[in-house]
Amino acid sequence: MLVDFRPHTRLRGKTPVDLTSAVTPVVAALSEGTADLARVRVVCDWVQYRENFRDVVDVRPILPPPEQGAEGERTATPRRVRNDDVEIAVDVRRSAGVALKELTAARLCEDGEDRVYLEGWGAGSASCIWEFNALYWSALELWEKVTGQTYDQARPGGEIDAPNKDAARELIHELFAVWDGLARSGTLPEQLYVVELGAGNGGQAKVFLDEFRKLDRAHGREYYRRLHYVMCGYSQHVLDLASETIAGHSAHVSSFAMDATHPVRLLGFLRYKVFLIRVSNVYGNLPTDEVAQLGGRTYQVQTRAYLPASGAAELAEHVSAGVDQLPTLVHQLLRLGPTLLADAAPAHFANVDATVEFWCRIWSLVRLAERYVPVISLDVYELAPSVSGGMLRPLLESGADVRMHVNNGALASFTDSLMLLHPFGKLVCHDLFVTDVQAYRTEFRGPGKYDGSVVNWVNGPLLAHVGRRKGFEVRYVPFAHRAGGDIITMTAQVTD
Ligand SMILES: C[S@@+](CC[C@H](N)C(=O)[O-])C[C@H]1O[C@@H](n2cnc3c(N)ncnc32)[C@H](O)[C@@H]1O
């Protein structure tokens, strides 16, 4: 049996975690059960997100490799789940005061009857939790009205790091230096493009544009006259807010509603023309798979969204439905959105507020079941368009067992964005980045829920590896303009 206690730093300090009470009851439950103890992993995490997709104890089957096919080839479908290969996951943040032994024993016996599944098994990035995430941004106005809180307030600390004048000024000075150089050699284009992906409510765009105008006056080269700031966002509602925020600069700004994972689709006309691409707190909000290296073998973490039966029963009664009708109502909600669902299902919802309340309650209930499925060949796993799974190999094979995010959406956005950059341009991204693979062995990095959205940390070493292969230098430094906090600044620019 392997016991992996990841949050070891919590064993010290003012209120240290008691390792014995977090682990012994779990081992006791296993000892009294029938599982082959030689093939059990017990992993303890500190799941820091108050709202998340896990229970205090989860059981994750580890599937064996596929059997040889009739012609000696491997079949793609893994064999039936065998309960002797299993991971027991404990959230030690919530395990104190819980009857862990009984809970573990009960979880080991469960056959899925106490769950209402919303989907089949699949890669994490294909889960319906990302449809919830997209719905949150596209129907944000309705969510905010019913919950009474804006997405800014939903963030930890109620603020976002990047709208910071000092950071903006630093970027602008760097741009001026590049442009002055190009102007001297007569190669400065007439239009000076800056793109922001996931512009939110326009707060950062405004700070940037205000500072730009001020600094340009002092600099005296009329760069503001030539500046074109392109704001991109997922949701028209949020983009409309952003347009109001930057109203004083509207002659220099255009906005595009588009998916940040494929910027070139809409912004192809800017290929090799953009001097600065800004992305802040977006990469961690894009769909991701997870992969793991366990005992020398590579696995994909497959997930399956479900509702715990007791909560589901209560909610079903509340909307005058049977429990078995809930998955259909959920998928209708995700497909139609709250406004049309109110029209489409009047027997269950009196008005739009009722559908939004249903949405909030479902979201709070949603959990993810997980299982490990062997990856037969990393090379045929496409992480993002034209990014081979082979890129993961050095990270997965970097030492002890590890589980990490692939951040497929962020990778797609990143590699696509690089194609927009002018040879002297750069991409600057503020987010929660893991900058060292080792951190995945000790810290839980998502997914968590922030209000109605999904958040994960971003696999910095993977983005850097992929960026370098494409000829870009990728660097990570802690966000320089506010002490403390976890925000990291990534920059990518063409290698000298
Ligand atoms: C956490 S907010 C950050 C907003 C802003 N960049 C900031 O730092 O204040 C995430 C933003 O990403 C946008 N977003 C999320 N998924 C997106 C996607 N697939 N395509 C484009 N934008 C997306 C949301 O609409 C939202 O504006």
Coordinates of N, CA and C in Angstrom, one line a residue, residues 225-440:
R225 N -2.1 58.1 -30.9 CA -2.9 58.3 -32.1 C -2.9 57.0 -33.0
R226 N -1.8 56.3 -32.9 CA -1.7 55.1 -33.8 C -2.1 53.8 -33.1
L227 N -2.4 53.9 -31.8 CA -2.7 52.8 -31.0 C -4.1 52.2 -31.3
H228 N -4.1 50.8 -31.4 CA -5.4 50.2 -31.6 C -5.5 49.0 -30.6
Y229 N -6.4 49.2 -29.7 CA -6.5 48.2 -28.6 C -7.7 47.3 -28.9
V230 N -7.4 46.0 -29.0 CA -8.5 45.0 -29.3 C -8.9 44.2 -28.1
M231 N -10.1 44.4 -27.6 CA -10.6 43.7 -26.4 C -11.4 42.5 -26.9
C232 N -11.1 41.4 -26.3 CA -11.8 40.1 -26.7 C -12.4 39.5 -25.4
G233 N -13.6 39.1 -25.6 CA -14.3 38.5 -24.4 C -15.2 37.4 -24.9
Y234 N -15.6 36.6 -24.0 CA -16.5 35.5 -24.3 C -18.0 35.9 -24.3
S235 N -18.3 36.8 -23.4 CA -19.7 37.2 -23.2 C -19.9 38.6 -23.7
Q236 N -21.0 38.7 -24.5 CA -21.4 40.0 -25.0 C -21.7 41.0 -23.8
H237 N -22.4 40.4 -22.8 CA -22.8 41.2 -21.7 C -21.5 41.9 -21.0
V238 N -20.5 41.1 -20.8 CA -19.3 41.6 -20.1 C -18.6 42.5 -21.1
L239 N -18.6 42.2 -22.4 CA -17.9 43.1 -23.3 C -18.6 44.5 -23.4
D240 N -20.0 44.5 -23.3 CA -20.7 45.7 -23.3 C -20.3 46.6 -22.1
L241 N -20.1 45.9 -20.9 CA -19.7 46.6 -19.7 C -18.3 47.2 -20.0
A242 N -17.5 46.4 -20.6 CA -16.1 46.8 -20.8 C -16.1 48.0 -21.8
S243 N -17.0 48.0 -22.8 CA -17.0 49.2 -23.7 C -17.4 50.5 -23.0
E244 N -18.4 50.3 -22.0 CA -18.7 51.5 -21.2 C -17.5 52.0 -20.4
T245 N -16.8 51.0 -19.8 CA -15.6 51.4 -19.0 C -14.6 52.2 -19.7
I246 N -14.4 51.8 -21.0 CA -13.3 52.5 -21.7 C -13.8 53.6 -22.6
A247 N -15.1 54.1 -22.3 CA -15.7 55.0 -23.3 C -14.8 56.1 -23.7
G248 N -14.0 56.7 -22.9 CA -13.2 57.8 -23.2 C -12.1 57.5 -24.3
H249 N -12.0 56.2 -24.6 CA -10.9 55.8 -25.6 C -11.5 55.1 -26.8
S250 N -12.9 55.2 -26.9 CA -13.5 54.3 -27.9 C -13.0 54.4 -29.3
A251 N -12.4 55.5 -29.7 CA -11.9 55.6 -31.1 C -10.7 54.7 -31.3
H252 N -10.1 54.3 -30.2 CA -8.9 53.4 -30.2 C -9.1 52.0 -29.9
V253 N -10.4 51.6 -29.7 CA -10.7 50.3 -29.1 C -11.7 49.6 -30.0
S254 N -11.5 48.3 -30.3 CA -12.6 47.5 -30.9 C -12.7 46.3 -30.1
S255 N -13.9 45.7 -30.0 CA -14.1 44.6 -29.2 C -14.7 43.4 -30.0
F256 N -14.3 42.2 -29.6 CA -14.8 41.0 -30.3 C -15.2 40.0 -29.3
A257 N -16.5 39.5 -29.6 CA -16.9 38.3 -28.8 C -16.4 37.1 -29.4
M258 N -15.5 36.4 -28.7 CA -14.9 35.2 -29.3 C -14.3 34.3 -28.3
D259 N -14.0 33.0 -28.7 CA -13.5 32.1 -27.8 C -12.0 32.3 -27.7
A260 N -11.5 32.5 -26.5 CA -10.1 32.8 -26.3 C -9.2 31.6 -26.7
T261 N -9.8 30.4 -26.8 CA -8.9 29.3 -27.2 C -8.5 29.3 -28.6
H262 N -9.1 30.1 -29.5 CA -8.8 30.1 -30.9 C -8.7 31.6 -31.4
P263 N -7.8 32.4 -30.9 CA -7.8 33.8 -31.3 C -7.6 34.0 -32.7
V264 N -6.8 33.1 -33.4 CA -6.5 33.4 -34.8 C -7.7 33.3 -35.7
R265 N -8.7 32.5 -35.3 CA -9.9 32.4 -36.1 C -10.5 33.7 -36.4
L266 N -10.6 34.6 -35.4 CA -11.2 35.9 -35.7 C -10.2 37.0 -35.9
L267 N -9.0 36.8 -35.3 CA -8.0 37.9 -35.4 C -6.9 37.5 -36.4
G268 N -7.2 36.6 -37.3 CA -6.2 36.2 -38.3 C -5.6 37.4 -39.1
F269 N -6.4 38.5 -39.2 CA -5.9 39.7 -40.0 C -4.8 40.4 -39.2
L270 N -4.6 40.0 -37.9 CA -3.5 40.6 -37.1 C -2.3 39.7 -37.0
R271 N -2.2 38.7 -37.8 CA -1.1 37.8 -37.8 C 0.3 38.5 -37.9
Y272 N 1.2 38.3 -36.9 CA 2.5 38.9 -36.9 C 2.5 40.5 -36.7
K273 N 1.3 41.0 -36.3 CA 1.2 42.4 -36.2 C 1.1 43.0 -34.8
V274 N 0.8 42.0 -33.8 CA 0.5 42.5 -32.5 C 1.7 42.7 -31.6
F275 N 1.8 43.8 -31.0 CA 3.0 44.1 -30.2 C 2.9 43.6 -28.7
L276 N 1.6 43.5 -28.3 CA 1.4 43.1 -26.9 C 0.1 42.3 -26.9
I277 N 0.1 41.1 -26.3 CA -1.1 40.3 -26.0 C -1.2 40.2 -24.5
R278 N -2.3 40.6 -24.0 CA -2.5 40.6 -22.5 C -3.5 39.5 -22.2
V279 N -3.2 38.7 -21.2 CA -4.2 37.7 -20.8 C -4.1 37.6 -19.3
S280 N -5.3 37.8 -18.6 CA -5.2 37.8 -17.2 C -6.3 37.0 -16.6
N281 N -6.0 36.1 -15.8 CA -7.0 35.2 -15.1 C -8.0 34.6 -16.1
V282 N -7.5 34.2 -17.2 CA -8.3 33.5 -18.2 C -7.8 32.0 -18.4
Y283 N -6.5 31.8 -18.5 CA -6.0 30.5 -18.8 C -6.5 29.4 -17.8
G284 N -6.6 29.8 -16.5 CA -7.1 28.9 -15.5 C -8.6 28.6 -15.6
N285 N -9.2 29.3 -16.5 CA -10.7 29.2 -16.6 C -11.1 28.5 -17.9
L286 N -10.0 27.9 -18.6 CA -10.3 27.2 -19.8 C -10.2 25.7 -19.6
P287 N -11.0 24.9 -20.4 CA -11.0 23.5 -20.2 C -9.7 22.8 -20.1
T288 N -9.6 21.8 -19.2 CA -8.4 21.1 -19.1 C -8.6 19.6 -18.8
D289 N -7.7 18.8 -19.3 CA -7.6 17.4 -18.9 C -6.6 17.3 -17.7
E290 N -6.5 16.1 -17.1 CA -5.5 15.9 -16.2 C -4.8 14.5 -16.6
V291 N -3.5 14.4 -16.3 CA -2.8 13.2 -16.6 C -2.1 12.8 -15.3
A292 N -1.7 11.6 -15.2 CA -0.9 11.1 -14.0 C 0.1 10.1 -14.4
Q293 N 1.2 10.1 -13.7 CA 2.2 9.0 -13.8 C 2.1 8.3 -12.5
L294 N 1.7 7.0 -12.5 CA 1.6 6.2 -11.3 C 2.3 4.9 -11.5
G295 N 3.3 4.7 -10.6 CA 4.0 3.4 -10.7 C 4.6 3.2 -12.1
G296 N 5.1 4.2 -12.7 CA 5.8 4.1 -14.0 C 4.9 4.0 -15.2
R297 N 3.6 4.1 -15.0 CA 2.6 4.1 -16.1 C 1.9 5.4 -16.2
T298 N 1.6 5.8 -17.5 CA 0.9 7.1 -17.7 C -0.6 6.8 -17.8
Y299 N -1.4 7.7 -17.1 CA -2.9 7.6 -17.1 C -3.5 8.9 -17.5
Q300 N -4.7 8.8 -18.1 CA -5.5 10.0 -18.2 C -6.5 9.9 -17.0
V301 N -6.8 11.1 -16.4 CA -7.8 11.1 -15.4 C -9.1 11.3 -16.1
Q302 N -10.0 10.3 -16.1 CA -11.3 10.5 -16.7 C -12.3 11.0 -15.6
T303 N -13.2 11.8 -16.0 CA -14.1 12.3 -15.0 C -15.6 12.0 -15.4
R304 N -16.5 12.1 -14.5 CA -17.9 11.9 -14.7 C -18.7 12.8 -13.7
A305 N -19.4 13.8 -14.2 CA -20.1 14.7 -13.3 C -21.4 14.0 -12.8
Y306 N -21.6 14.2 -11.5 CA -22.8 13.6 -10.9 C -23.4 14.5 -9.8
L307 N -24.6 14.2 -9.4 CA -25.2 14.8 -8.2 C -25.4 13.8 -7.2
P308 N -25.0 14.1 -5.9 CA -25.3 13.1 -4.8 C -26.8 13.0 -4.7
A309 N -27.2 11.7 -4.5 CA -28.7 11.4 -4.6 C -29.5 12.2 -3.6
S310 N -29.0 12.4 -2.4 CA -29.9 13.1 -1.4 C -30.2 14.5 -1.8
G311 N -29.2 15.2 -2.2 CA -29.4 16.6 -2.7 C -30.2 16.6 -3.9
A312 N -30.0 15.7 -4.8 CA -30.7 15.6 -6.1 C -32.2 15.4 -5.8
A313 N -32.5 14.6 -4.8 CA -34.0 14.3 -4.5 C -34.7 15.6 -4.0
E314 N -34.0 16.3 -3.2 CA -34.5 17.5 -2.6 C -34.8 18.5 -3.7
L315 N -33.8 18.7 -4.6 CA -33.9 19.6 -5.7 C -35.0 19.2 -6.7
A316 N -35.1 17.9 -7.0 CA -36.1 17.4 -7.9 C -37.5 17.8 -7.4
E317 N -37.7 17.6 -6.1 CA -39.0 17.9 -5.5 C -39.3 19.4 -5.6
H318 N -38.2 20.2 -5.4 CA -38.4 21.6 -5.5 C -38.8 22.1 -6.8
V319 N -38.4 21.4 -7.9 CA -38.8 21.8 -9.3 C -39.9 20.9 -9.8
S320 N -40.6 20.2 -8.9 CA -41.7 19.3 -9.4 C -41.3 18.3 -10.4
A321 N -40.2 17.7 -10.2 CA -39.7 16.7 -11.2 C -39.3 15.4 -10.5
G322 N -39.2 14.3 -11.2 CA -38.6 13.1 -10.7 C -37.1 13.3 -10.7
V323 N -36.4 12.5 -9.8 CA -34.9 12.6 -9.8 C -34.4 12.2 -11.2
D324 N -35.0 11.2 -11.9 CA -34.6 10.8 -13.2 C -34.7 11.8 -14.3
Q325 N -35.5 12.9 -14.0 CA -35.7 13.9 -15.0 C -34.6 15.0 -14.9
L326 N -33.8 14.9 -13.8 CA -32.8 16.0 -13.5 C -31.8 16.1 -14.6
P327 N -31.1 15.0 -15.1 CA -30.1 15.1 -16.1 C -30.7 15.8 -17.4
T328 N -31.9 15.5 -17.7 CA -32.5 16.2 -18.9 C -32.7 17.6 -18.7
L329 N -33.2 18.0 -17.5 CA -33.3 19.4 -17.2 C -32.0 20.2 -17.2
V330 N -31.0 19.5 -16.6 CA -29.7 20.1 -16.6 C -29.1 20.4 -18.0
H331 N -29.3 19.4 -18.9 CA -28.7 19.5 -20.2 C -29.6 20.6 -21.0
Q332 N -30.9 20.6 -20.7 CA -31.7 21.7 -21.3 C -31.2 23.1 -20.9
L333 N -30.9 23.2 -19.6 CA -30.4 24.4 -19.1 C -29.1 24.8 -19.8
L334 N -28.2 23.8 -19.9 CA -26.9 24.1 -20.5 C -27.0 24.5 -22.0
R335 N -28.0 23.9 -22.7 CA -28.1 24.1 -24.1 C -28.9 25.4 -24.4
L336 N -30.0 25.6 -23.6 CA -30.9 26.7 -23.9 C -30.5 28.0 -23.1
G337 N -29.9 27.8 -21.9 CA -29.7 28.9 -21.0 C -31.0 29.1 -20.1
P338 N -30.9 29.9 -19.1 CA -32.0 30.0 -18.1 C -33.2 30.7 -18.7
T339 N -33.1 31.7 -19.6 CA -34.3 32.4 -20.1 C -35.1 31.5 -20.9
L340 N -34.5 30.8 -21.9 CA -35.3 29.9 -22.8 C -35.8 28.7 -22.0
L341 N -35.1 28.2 -21.0 CA -35.5 27.1 -20.2 C -36.8 27.4 -19.5
A342 N -36.9 28.6 -19.0 CA -38.2 29.0 -18.3 C -39.4 28.8 -19.3
D343 N -39.2 29.2 -20.5 CA -40.3 29.0 -21.5 C -40.5 27.6 -21.9
A344 N -39.3 26.8 -22.0 CA -39.4 25.4 -22.5 C -40.0 24.5 -21.4
A345 N -39.8 24.8 -20.1 CA -40.2 23.8 -19.1 C -41.1 24.5 -18.0
P346 N -42.2 25.1 -18.5 CA -43.1 25.8 -17.5 C -43.6 25.0 -16.4
A347 N -43.7 23.6 -16.6 CA -44.2 22.8 -15.5 C -43.2 22.7 -14.3
H348 N -41.9 23.1 -14.6 CA -40.9 23.0 -13.6 C -40.4 24.4 -13.1
F349 N -40.6 25.4 -13.9 CA -40.1 26.7 -13.5 C -41.1 27.8 -13.8
A350 N -41.4 28.6 -12.7 CA -42.4 29.6 -12.9 C -41.9 30.8 -13.7
N351 N -40.6 31.1 -13.6 CA -40.0 32.2 -14.3 C -38.5 32.1 -14.4
V352 N -37.8 33.1 -15.0 CA -36.4 33.0 -15.2 C -35.6 32.9 -13.9
D353 N -36.1 33.7 -12.9 CA -35.4 33.6 -11.6 C -35.4 32.2 -11.0
A354 N -36.5 31.4 -11.3 CA -36.5 30.0 -10.8 C -35.5 29.2 -11.6
T355 N -35.3 29.4 -12.9 CA -34.3 28.6 -13.6 C -32.9 28.9 -13.1
V356 N -32.7 30.2 -12.8 CA -31.4 30.6 -12.3 C -31.1 30.0 -10.9
E357 N -32.2 30.0 -10.1 CA -32.0 29.3 -8.8 C -31.7 27.8 -8.9
F358 N -32.4 27.2 -9.9 CA -32.1 25.8 -10.2 C -30.6 25.6 -10.6
W359 N -30.2 26.5 -11.5 CA -28.8 26.4 -12.0 C -27.8 26.6 -10.8
C360 N -28.1 27.5 -9.9 CA -27.2 27.8 -8.8 C -27.1 26.5 -7.9
R361 N -28.3 25.9 -7.7 CA -28.4 24.8 -6.7 C -27.7 23.5 -7.4
I362 N -27.9 23.3 -8.7 CA -27.3 22.2 -9.3 C -25.8 22.4 -9.3
W363 N -25.3 23.6 -9.5 CA -23.9 23.9 -9.6 C -23.2 23.6 -8.2
S364 N -24.0 24.0 -7.2 CA -23.4 23.7 -5.9 C -23.3 22.2 -5.6
L365 N -24.3 21.4 -6.1 CA -24.3 20.0 -5.9 C -23.3 19.2 -6.7
V366 N -22.9 19.7 -7.9 CA -22.1 18.9 -8.9 C -20.8 18.4 -8.3
R367 N -20.6 17.1 -8.4 CA -19.3 16.5 -8.0 C -18.7 15.8 -9.2
L368 N -17.4 15.5 -9.2 CA -16.8 14.7 -10.2 C -16.3 13.4 -9.7
A369 N -16.8 12.3 -10.3 CA -16.2 11.0 -10.1 C -15.0 10.9 -11.0
E370 N -13.9 10.2 -10.5 CA -12.7 10.1 -11.3 C -12.2 8.7 -11.4
R371 N -11.6 8.4 -12.5 CA -10.9 7.1 -12.6 C -9.6 7.3 -13.5
Y372 N -8.7 6.4 -13.3 CA -7.4 6.5 -14.1 C -7.5 5.5 -15.2
V373 N -7.3 6.0 -16.5 CA -7.3 5.1 -17.6 C -5.9 5.1 -18.3
P374 N -5.3 4.0 -18.5 CA -4.0 4.0 -19.1 C -3.9 4.7 -20.4
V375 N -2.8 5.4 -20.6 CA -2.6 6.1 -21.9 C -1.7 5.1 -22.7
I376 N -2.2 4.7 -23.8 CA -1.4 3.7 -24.6 C -0.2 4.3 -25.2
S377 N -0.4 5.5 -25.8 CA 0.7 6.2 -26.4 C 0.5 7.7 -26.3
L378 N 1.4 8.4 -25.6 CA 1.3 9.8 -25.4 C 1.3 10.5 -26.8
D379 N 2.1 9.9 -27.7 CA 2.3 10.6 -29.0 C 1.0 10.8 -29.8
V380 N 0.0 9.9 -29.5 CA -1.2 10.1 -30.3 C -2.3 10.9 -29.5
Y381 N -1.9 11.4 -28.4 CA -2.8 12.3 -27.6 C -2.5 13.7 -28.0
E382 N -3.4 14.4 -28.7 CA -3.2 15.8 -29.1 C -3.6 16.7 -27.9
L383 N -2.7 17.4 -27.3 CA -3.0 18.3 -26.2 C -3.8 19.5 -26.6
A384 N -3.4 20.0 -27.8 CA -4.0 21.2 -28.4 C -3.7 21.0 -29.9
P385 N -4.4 21.8 -30.8 CA -4.0 21.6 -32.2 C -2.5 21.7 -32.4
S386 N -2.0 20.7 -33.1 CA -0.6 20.5 -33.4 C 0.4 20.5 -32.2
V387 N -0.1 20.2 -31.0 CA 0.7 20.0 -29.8 C 0.6 18.5 -29.4
S388 N 1.7 17.7 -29.6 CA 1.6 16.3 -29.3 C 1.7 16.0 -27.8
G389 N 1.1 15.0 -27.3 CA 1.1 14.6 -25.9 C 2.6 14.2 -25.5
G390 N 3.4 14.0 -26.5 CA 4.8 13.7 -26.2 C 5.5 14.8 -25.4
M391 N 4.9 16.1 -25.5 CA 5.4 17.2 -24.7 C 5.3 17.0 -23.2
L392 N 4.4 16.1 -22.8 CA 4.2 15.8 -21.4 C 5.3 14.9 -20.8
R393 N 6.0 14.2 -21.7 CA 6.9 13.1 -21.2 C 7.9 13.6 -20.2
P394 N 8.7 14.7 -20.6 CA 9.7 15.0 -19.6 C 9.1 15.5 -18.2
L395 N 7.9 16.0 -18.2 CA 7.3 16.4 -17.0 C 6.8 15.2 -16.2
L396 N 6.2 14.3 -16.9 CA 5.6 13.1 -16.2 C 6.7 12.2 -15.7
E397 N 7.8 12.2 -16.5 CA 8.9 11.2 -16.1 C 10.0 11.9 -15.3
S398 N 9.6 13.0 -14.6 CA 10.6 13.8 -13.9 C 10.9 13.3 -12.4
G399 N 10.4 12.1 -12.1 CA 10.7 11.6 -10.7 C 9.5 10.8 -10.2
A400 N 9.1 11.1 -9.0 CA 8.1 10.3 -8.3 C 6.8 10.4 -9.0
D401 N 5.8 9.6 -8.5 CA 4.4 9.7 -9.1 C 3.9 11.2 -9.1
V402 N 3.2 11.5 -10.1 CA 2.7 12.9 -10.2 C 1.4 12.9 -10.9
R403 N 0.6 13.9 -10.6 CA -0.7 14.1 -11.4 C -0.7 15.6 -11.7
M404 N -1.0 15.9 -13.0 CA -0.9 17.3 -13.3 C -2.0 17.7 -14.4
H405 N -2.2 19.0 -14.5 CA -3.1 19.6 -15.5 C -2.4 19.6 -16.9
V406 N -3.3 19.5 -17.9 CA -2.8 19.7 -19.2 C -3.1 21.1 -19.7
N407 N -4.2 21.6 -19.2 CA -4.6 23.0 -19.6 C -4.8 23.1 -21.1
N408 N -5.5 22.2 -21.7 CA -5.6 22.1 -23.1 C -6.1 23.4 -23.7
G409 N -7.1 24.0 -23.0 CA -7.7 25.3 -23.6 C -6.6 26.4 -23.5
A410 N -5.9 26.5 -22.4 CA -4.8 27.5 -22.3 C -3.7 27.2 -23.3
L411 N -3.3 26.0 -23.5 CA -2.3 25.6 -24.5 C -2.7 26.1 -25.9
A412 N -4.0 25.8 -26.2 CA -4.5 26.1 -27.6 C -4.5 27.7 -27.7
S413 N -4.9 28.4 -26.7 CA -4.9 29.8 -26.7 C -3.5 30.4 -26.9
F414 N -2.6 29.8 -26.1 CA -1.2 30.3 -26.0 C -0.6 30.1 -27.4
T415 N -0.7 28.9 -28.0 CA 0.1 28.6 -29.2 C -0.6 29.4 -30.4
D416 N -1.9 29.6 -30.3 CA -2.6 30.4 -31.4 C -2.1 31.8 -31.2
S417 N -2.0 32.3 -30.0 CA -1.7 33.7 -29.8 C -0.3 34.0 -30.3
L418 N 0.6 33.1 -30.2 CA 2.0 33.3 -30.6 C 2.1 33.7 -32.1
M419 N 1.1 33.1 -32.8 CA 1.1 33.4 -34.3 C 0.7 34.9 -34.6
L420 N 0.1 35.5 -33.6 CA -0.3 36.9 -33.8 C 0.8 37.9 -33.6
L421 N 1.8 37.4 -32.8 CA 2.8 38.4 -32.3 C 3.7 38.9 -33.4
H422 N 3.9 40.2 -33.4 CA 5.0 40.8 -34.2 C 6.3 40.2 -33.7
P423 N 7.3 40.2 -34.6 CA 8.6 39.6 -34.2 C 9.2 40.3 -32.9
F424 N 8.8 41.5 -32.7 CA 9.3 42.2 -31.5 C 8.1 42.3 -30.4
G425 N 7.1 41.5 -30.6 CA 6.0 41.6 -29.7 C 6.1 40.6 -28.5
K426 N 5.2 40.7 -27.5 CA 5.3 39.7 -26.5 C 3.9 39.5 -25.9
L427 N 3.8 38.3 -25.3 CA 2.6 37.9 -24.6 C 2.8 38.0 -23.1
V428 N 1.9 38.7 -22.4 CA 2.1 38.8 -21.0 C 0.8 38.3 -20.3
C429 N 1.0 37.4 -19.4 CA -0.2 36.7 -18.9 C -0.1 36.6 -17.3
H430 N -1.1 37.1 -16.7 CA -1.1 37.0 -15.2 C -2.1 35.9 -14.8
D431 N -1.7 34.9 -14.0 CA -2.6 33.8 -13.6 C -2.0 33.1 -12.5
L432 N -2.7 32.0 -12.1 CA -2.2 31.1 -11.0 C -1.4 30.0 -11.8
F433 N -0.1 30.2 -11.8 CA 0.7 29.2 -12.6 C 1.5 28.3 -11.6
V434 N 1.5 27.0 -11.9 CA 2.4 26.1 -11.2 C 3.7 26.3 -12.0
T435 N 4.8 26.7 -11.3 CA 6.1 26.9 -12.1 C 7.1 25.8 -11.9
D436 N 6.7 24.8 -11.1 CA 7.7 23.7 -10.8 C 6.9 22.4 -10.7
V437 N 7.2 21.4 -11.5 CA 6.4 20.2 -11.5 C 6.3 19.6 -10.1
Q438 N 7.3 19.8 -9.3 CA 7.3 19.3 -7.9 C 6.0 19.8 -7.1
A439 N 5.6 21.0 -7.4 CA 4.4 21.6 -6.7 C 3.2 20.7 -6.9
Y440 N 3.1 20.0 -8.0 CA 2.0 19.1 -8.2 C 2.0 17.9 -7.3

